Structures are given as structure tokens and as C-alpha cells.
XYZ file of C-alpha atoms in Angstrom:
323
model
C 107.132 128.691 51.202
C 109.752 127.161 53.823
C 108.738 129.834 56.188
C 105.360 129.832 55.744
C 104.692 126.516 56.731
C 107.127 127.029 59.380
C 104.564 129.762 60.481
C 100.990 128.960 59.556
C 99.420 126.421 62.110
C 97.156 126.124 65.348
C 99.847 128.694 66.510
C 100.467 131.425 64.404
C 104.312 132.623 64.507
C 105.211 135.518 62.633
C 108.312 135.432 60.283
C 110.017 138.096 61.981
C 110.303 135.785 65.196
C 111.102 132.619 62.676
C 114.506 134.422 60.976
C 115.687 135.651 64.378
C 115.205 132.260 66.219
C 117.113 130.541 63.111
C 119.781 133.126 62.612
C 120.935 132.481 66.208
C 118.709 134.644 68.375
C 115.513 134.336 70.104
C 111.744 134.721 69.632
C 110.637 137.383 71.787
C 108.252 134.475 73.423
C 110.042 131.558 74.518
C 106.805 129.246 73.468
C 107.615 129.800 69.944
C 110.696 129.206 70.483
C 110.138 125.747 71.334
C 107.559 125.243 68.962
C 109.968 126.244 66.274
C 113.417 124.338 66.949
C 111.320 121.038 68.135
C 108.183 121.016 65.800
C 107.724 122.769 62.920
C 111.633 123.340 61.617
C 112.067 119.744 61.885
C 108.635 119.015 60.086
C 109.841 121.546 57.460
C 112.836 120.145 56.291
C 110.681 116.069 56.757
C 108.555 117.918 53.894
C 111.578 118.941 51.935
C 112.994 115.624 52.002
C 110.020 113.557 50.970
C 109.077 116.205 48.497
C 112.638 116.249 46.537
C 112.504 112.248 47.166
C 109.460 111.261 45.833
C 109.362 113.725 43.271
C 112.679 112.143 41.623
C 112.132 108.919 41.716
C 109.104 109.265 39.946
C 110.520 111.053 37.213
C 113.137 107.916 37.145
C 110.125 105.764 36.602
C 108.607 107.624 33.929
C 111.341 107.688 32.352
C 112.492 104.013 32.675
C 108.996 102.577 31.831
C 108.232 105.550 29.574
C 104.835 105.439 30.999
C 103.252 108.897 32.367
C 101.505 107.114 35.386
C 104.355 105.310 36.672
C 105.411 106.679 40.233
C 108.179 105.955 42.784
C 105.797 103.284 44.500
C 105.411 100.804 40.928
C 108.004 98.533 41.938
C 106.013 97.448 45.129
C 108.406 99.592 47.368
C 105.059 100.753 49.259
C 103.160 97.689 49.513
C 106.630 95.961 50.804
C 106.909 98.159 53.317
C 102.821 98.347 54.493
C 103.498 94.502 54.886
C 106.681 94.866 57.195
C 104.419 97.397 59.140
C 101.347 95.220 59.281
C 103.109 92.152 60.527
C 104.589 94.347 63.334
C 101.249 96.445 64.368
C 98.706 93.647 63.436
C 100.545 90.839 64.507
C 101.993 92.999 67.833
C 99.138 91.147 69.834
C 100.853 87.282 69.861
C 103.966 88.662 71.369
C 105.034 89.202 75.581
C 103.658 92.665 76.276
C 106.816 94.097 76.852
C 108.226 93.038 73.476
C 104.865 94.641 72.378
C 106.254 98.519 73.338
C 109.860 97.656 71.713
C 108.201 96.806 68.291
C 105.477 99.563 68.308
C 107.786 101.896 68.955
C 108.528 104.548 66.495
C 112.194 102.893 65.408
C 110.346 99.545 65.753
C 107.929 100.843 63.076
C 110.562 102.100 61.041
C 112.481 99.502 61.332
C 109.809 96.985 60.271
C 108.631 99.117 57.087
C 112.916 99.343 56.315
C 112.625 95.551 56.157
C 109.657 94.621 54.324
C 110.897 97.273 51.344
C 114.142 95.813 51.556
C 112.820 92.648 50.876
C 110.802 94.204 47.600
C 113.877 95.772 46.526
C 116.250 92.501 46.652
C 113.600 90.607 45.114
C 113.279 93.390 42.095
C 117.174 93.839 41.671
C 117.944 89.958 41.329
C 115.029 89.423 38.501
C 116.275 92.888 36.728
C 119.534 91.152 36.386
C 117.891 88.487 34.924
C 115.355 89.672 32.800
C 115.976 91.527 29.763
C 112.425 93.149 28.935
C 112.236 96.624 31.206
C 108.633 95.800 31.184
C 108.569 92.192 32.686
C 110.550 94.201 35.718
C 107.159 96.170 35.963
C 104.923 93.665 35.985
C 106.432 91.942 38.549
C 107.327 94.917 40.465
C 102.961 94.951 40.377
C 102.816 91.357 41.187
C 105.080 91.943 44.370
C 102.884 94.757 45.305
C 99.232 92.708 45.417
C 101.019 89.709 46.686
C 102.087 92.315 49.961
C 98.515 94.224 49.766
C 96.713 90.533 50.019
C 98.934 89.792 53.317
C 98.406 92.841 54.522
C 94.582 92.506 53.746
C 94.515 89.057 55.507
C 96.448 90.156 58.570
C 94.092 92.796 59.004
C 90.788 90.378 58.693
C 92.418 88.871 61.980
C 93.436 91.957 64.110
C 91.403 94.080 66.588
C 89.927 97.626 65.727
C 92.717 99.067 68.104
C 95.318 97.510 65.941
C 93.366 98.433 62.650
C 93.248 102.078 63.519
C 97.070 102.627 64.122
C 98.098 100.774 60.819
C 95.198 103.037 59.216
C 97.289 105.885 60.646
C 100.250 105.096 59.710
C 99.015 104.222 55.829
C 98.009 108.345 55.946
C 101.687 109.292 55.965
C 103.075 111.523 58.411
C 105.828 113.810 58.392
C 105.827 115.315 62.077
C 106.973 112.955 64.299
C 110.693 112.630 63.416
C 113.267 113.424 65.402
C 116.722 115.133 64.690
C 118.221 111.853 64.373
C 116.159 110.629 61.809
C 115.684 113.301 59.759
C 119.467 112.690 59.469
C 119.024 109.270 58.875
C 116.566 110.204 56.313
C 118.572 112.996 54.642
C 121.715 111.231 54.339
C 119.338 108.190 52.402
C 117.579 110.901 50.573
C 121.500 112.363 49.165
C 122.148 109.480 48.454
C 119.651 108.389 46.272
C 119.743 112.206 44.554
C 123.633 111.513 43.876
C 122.820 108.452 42.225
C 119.904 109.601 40.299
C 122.234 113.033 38.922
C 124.834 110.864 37.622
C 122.094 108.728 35.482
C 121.061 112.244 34.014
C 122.866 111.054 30.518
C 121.229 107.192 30.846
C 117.616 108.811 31.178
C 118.050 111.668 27.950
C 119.296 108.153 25.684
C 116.249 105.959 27.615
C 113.604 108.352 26.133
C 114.098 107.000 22.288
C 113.779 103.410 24.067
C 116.102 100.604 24.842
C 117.671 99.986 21.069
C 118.445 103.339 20.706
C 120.339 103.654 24.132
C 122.061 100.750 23.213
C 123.263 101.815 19.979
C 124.734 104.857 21.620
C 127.033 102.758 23.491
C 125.265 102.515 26.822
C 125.148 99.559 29.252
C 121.634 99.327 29.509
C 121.811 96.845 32.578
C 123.966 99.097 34.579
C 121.768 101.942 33.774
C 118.586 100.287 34.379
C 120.126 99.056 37.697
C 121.461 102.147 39.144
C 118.049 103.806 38.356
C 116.228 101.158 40.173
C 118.532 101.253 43.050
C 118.345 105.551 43.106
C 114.582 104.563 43.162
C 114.430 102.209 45.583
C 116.824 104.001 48.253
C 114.182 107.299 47.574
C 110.884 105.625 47.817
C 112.266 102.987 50.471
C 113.553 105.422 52.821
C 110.520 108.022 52.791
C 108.337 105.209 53.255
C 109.697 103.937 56.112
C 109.916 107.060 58.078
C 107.194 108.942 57.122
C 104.396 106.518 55.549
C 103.420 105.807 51.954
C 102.785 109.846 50.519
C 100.510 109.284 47.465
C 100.332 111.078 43.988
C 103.475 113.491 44.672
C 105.782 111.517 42.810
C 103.416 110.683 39.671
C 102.439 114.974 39.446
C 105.398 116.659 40.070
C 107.560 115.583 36.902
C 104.558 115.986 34.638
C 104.019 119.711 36.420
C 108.074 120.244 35.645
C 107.631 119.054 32.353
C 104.563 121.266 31.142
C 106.221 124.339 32.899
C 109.211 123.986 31.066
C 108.571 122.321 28.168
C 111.337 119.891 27.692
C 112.315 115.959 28.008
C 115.799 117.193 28.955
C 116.638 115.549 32.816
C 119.644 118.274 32.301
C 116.735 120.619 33.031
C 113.773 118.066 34.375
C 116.138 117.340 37.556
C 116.562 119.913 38.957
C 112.931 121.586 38.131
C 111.108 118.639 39.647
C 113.515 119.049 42.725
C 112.240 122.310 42.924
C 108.398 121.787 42.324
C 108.813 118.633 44.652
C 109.818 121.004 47.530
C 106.978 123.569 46.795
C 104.269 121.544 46.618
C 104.568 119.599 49.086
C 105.598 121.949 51.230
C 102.297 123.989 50.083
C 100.312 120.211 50.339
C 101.880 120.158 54.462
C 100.810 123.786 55.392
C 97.440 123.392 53.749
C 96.934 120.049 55.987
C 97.940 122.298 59.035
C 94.894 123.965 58.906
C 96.225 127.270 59.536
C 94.427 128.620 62.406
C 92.572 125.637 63.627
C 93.379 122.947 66.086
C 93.242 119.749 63.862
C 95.539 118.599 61.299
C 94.598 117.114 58.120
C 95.757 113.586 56.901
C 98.753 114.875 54.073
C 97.835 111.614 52.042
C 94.119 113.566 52.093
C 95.748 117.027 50.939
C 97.909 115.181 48.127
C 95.497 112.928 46.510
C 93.275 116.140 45.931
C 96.338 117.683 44.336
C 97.433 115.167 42.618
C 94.048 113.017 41.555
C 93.003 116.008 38.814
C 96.856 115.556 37.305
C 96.379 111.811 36.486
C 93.022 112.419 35.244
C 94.206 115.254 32.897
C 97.032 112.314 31.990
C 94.518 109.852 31.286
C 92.120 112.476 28.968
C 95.069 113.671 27.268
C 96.759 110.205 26.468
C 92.805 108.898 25.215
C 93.020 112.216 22.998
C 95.911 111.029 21.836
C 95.118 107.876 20.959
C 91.974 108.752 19.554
């Protein structure tokens, strides 16, 4: 699937040309070439990243809340980081014009949506030291989150269409504009926040008989719940900033690992949803390419059609449950 999305698009590269310009050669036309060391390799491995990133840290969340339609965005990670973006694109107009290009630029964006999750995160990890309940942590990871979206919905009473349409933009998520730089910026957060999510593999297995029963197994359930939030935090926090908020990937993927393999073991969960995260949305990126045609589709578009018949099924299934 790696290669195919590194040769379905508006230009059509066959794979032949793909594992001779990667294994050290050349394409036989240098215009692939270029296309495929500057644009679509990079894109592939974006797609990679965010997929495994997303992917785990909403299996962390499920876990931690032991709710099936918690994702890697609950704590307010997204809407934190919409905000920091907002204030920089919406409120871009009140500053000199050339402070204007320095802040709209692609590191300024970054930067921006870096410090407005930050700020989420901090505020989250100082209450979830406080707070005992797992569940209050929630809520006010949600309370967070709408106090960001009615900022951000304020700000953008105020600014011009211009300014509208390139926060609208960046909301849709997109993973081809990085360069090599950041997508090692972005993998070395990404390892990270993989590392730190393996080595709470034993935490999640006790968390899925709830917090007493961790506890009784000897467990440091603050230091658990921490690290997990952290893991979560550096995952969501980083993807966000670089490539937008990606929607519905990290609420379908564990529930897709979990019905393929049927098991609550992470020993087996982490490293299946590592592997569906990858496929999909490598399969969600080519399939917004529009193989063959000269426009590319919004991913947030291709991945809430993927995803919005999984929480559905969730929500049919739970009331069947119930009922």
C-alpha cells in the first residue's frame, strides 16, 4: 500500500520506476524522479506517521476512559491547537504586514497550533494530578475543548472571508506540504510518544477491569494514568500541529484491530492497530489523490466517510447492548 500511494495520482508512476529511484538508481524520466524524492515519498511516510499516531493514542483513550468513542482528540488536544491557529490566521490582520508573512508562514502555523495544544496539555496534566476520578479528567478535557471551539468561533465572527478560507483549510488536515525537516521533527515526536505508549502495554491490560482492580495489582495508577496522557498528548499534539486535526482515524482503527483479532490484549492490540493505522490511512490518502485526476480531495473528507459508518455501528451495537 506504501507504493501504491507513492504511485497513484494526477501522475501515474509505475512501481518499477518507484523501487529503482529508492534503491539508489534512477527513474528512466527525470520528472518522476522529482516528483518522487520531493512529493509523494515524503507525503508517504507524513501518512505513516499520522496513521500509527493517531491510531495509538486512540486506543490509549479507549482504554483509559473505557469508552469505545473516545479518540486521541477528547482531551481538547485539537480544539487547543485550532485556537493557537486561529489567533495567528484570524487575528494575522492587526499586525505590521511584514510580521504578517513570518506568522503565516508554514513554521509560524506550526508553531502557533504547537502552542495552543501545549497549553491544553499543561492545563490537563496539572488537574490529572489533582483529581482522582479518571472521568472528571474527561470532562474537563471536553470543557477545554468548547471553551477553545467558542474562541475560535468568535475570532472567526470578526475576520475577513480571505482569512476564513485559509483556517477552513487548514481545519481539513493536510499531509503534503512537509518538508524533510519536519517530517523529522514529526517522526522523532511520533517515536516518542510510541516508546512511551509500549512501555504502558502492562498499565492498559490491568486498566481494562477498571481502576480498583489495577490498583489491587500493585499498580501506581497516577503514574500510569499520567504517562498515558502524556504518550497521548505528544501523539495527537504533534500530528495536529503539522498536519491539521485528521478526524475519525484514531476512534476506528483500534475497534477495526480489535474485531479482526478478537482480543483486549494491547500485547497484541499495539502492534495490530499500528499496522491497520498505516493501511488505512495510507488507503484514506491515495483515495483523496484521486488517482488519475487533477484535484485532490480534502483527507478529513475521505476519513470521516471511513470512519462515520464505524461509530455508527459502535453506537447500534452498544444500544443493542443495553437494550
Amino acid at each position: 500500500m506504501f507504493f501504491a500511494n507513492i504511485s497513484l495520482g494526477s501522475v501515474t508512476i509505475p512501481f518499477k520506476e518507484i523501487f529503482q529511484s529508492l534503491s539508489g538508481g534512477q527513474a528512466s524520466k527525470s520528472t518522476w524522479e522529482y516528483i518522487i524524492i520531493n512529493y509523494r515519498l515524503p507525503k508517504a511516510i507524513t501518512v505513516v506517521l499520522v496513521g500509527t499516531g493517531l491510531s495509538i493514542s486512540g486506543l490509549l483513550m479507549q482504554t483509559l476512559f473505557r469508552n469505545p468513542l473516545a479518540g486521541p482528540y477528547v482531551l481538547g488536544l485539537s480544539s487547543g491547537a485550532s485556537l493557537g491557529v486561529a489567533f495567528v490566521i484570524l487575528g494575522a490582520g492587526l499586525l505590521p504586514v511584514f510580521l504578517q508573512q513570518i506568522v503565516l508562514s508554514s513554521y509560524g502555523i506550526v508553531l502557533a497550533s504547537t502552542l495552543g495544544s501545549s497549553c491544553v496539555l499543561l492545563a490537563v496534566l496539572l488537574v490529572s494530578v489533582r483529581l482522582r476520578d479518571t472521568m472528571s479528567i474527561l470532562i474537563v478535557g471536553l470543557m477545554f475543548g468548547s471553551l477553545s471551539t467558542a474562541i475560535v468561533g468568535t475570532l472567526s465572527y470578526f475576520s475577513t472571508a480571505e482569512q476564513l478560507q485559509k483556517f477552513t483549510f487548514w481545519s481539513l488536515g493536510n499531509l503534503g506540504n512537509l518538508s524533510w525537516t519536519s517530517i523529522s521533527i514529526l517522526a522523532i515526536s511520533v517515536s516518542a510518544g510510541l516508546l512511551l505508549s509500549l512501555s504502558s502495554i502492562k498499565s492498559l491490560n490491568a486498566l481494562l477491569l477498571g481502576e480498583n482492580y489495577a490498583r489491587s495489582l500493585g499498580m501506581n495508577y497516577n503514574k500510569a494514568r499520567f504517562i498515558i496522557i502524556l504518550a497521548t498528548s505528544i501523539l495527537a499534539g504533534s500530528i495536529t500541529a503539522f498536519a491539521g486535526p485528521i478526524a475519525f482515524i484514531g476512534l476506528a482503527v483500534p475497534h477495526i484491530a480489535k474485531l479482526v483479532f478478537q482480543t483486549s490484549n494491547h500485547s497484541i492490540l499495539f502492534w495490530s492497530t499500528l499496522l491497520f493505522g498505516a493501511i488505512i490511512m495510507l488507503i484514506c490518502d491515495t483515495i483523496s489523490q484521486v488517482p488519475g485526476g487533477e484535484i485532490t480531495l480534502p483527507i478529513n473528507a475521505v476519513t470521516s466517510i471511513f470512519g462515520a459508518p464505524i461509530v455508527i455501528w459502535l453506537l447500534l451495537r452498544k444500544q443493542k447492548m443495553i437494550g
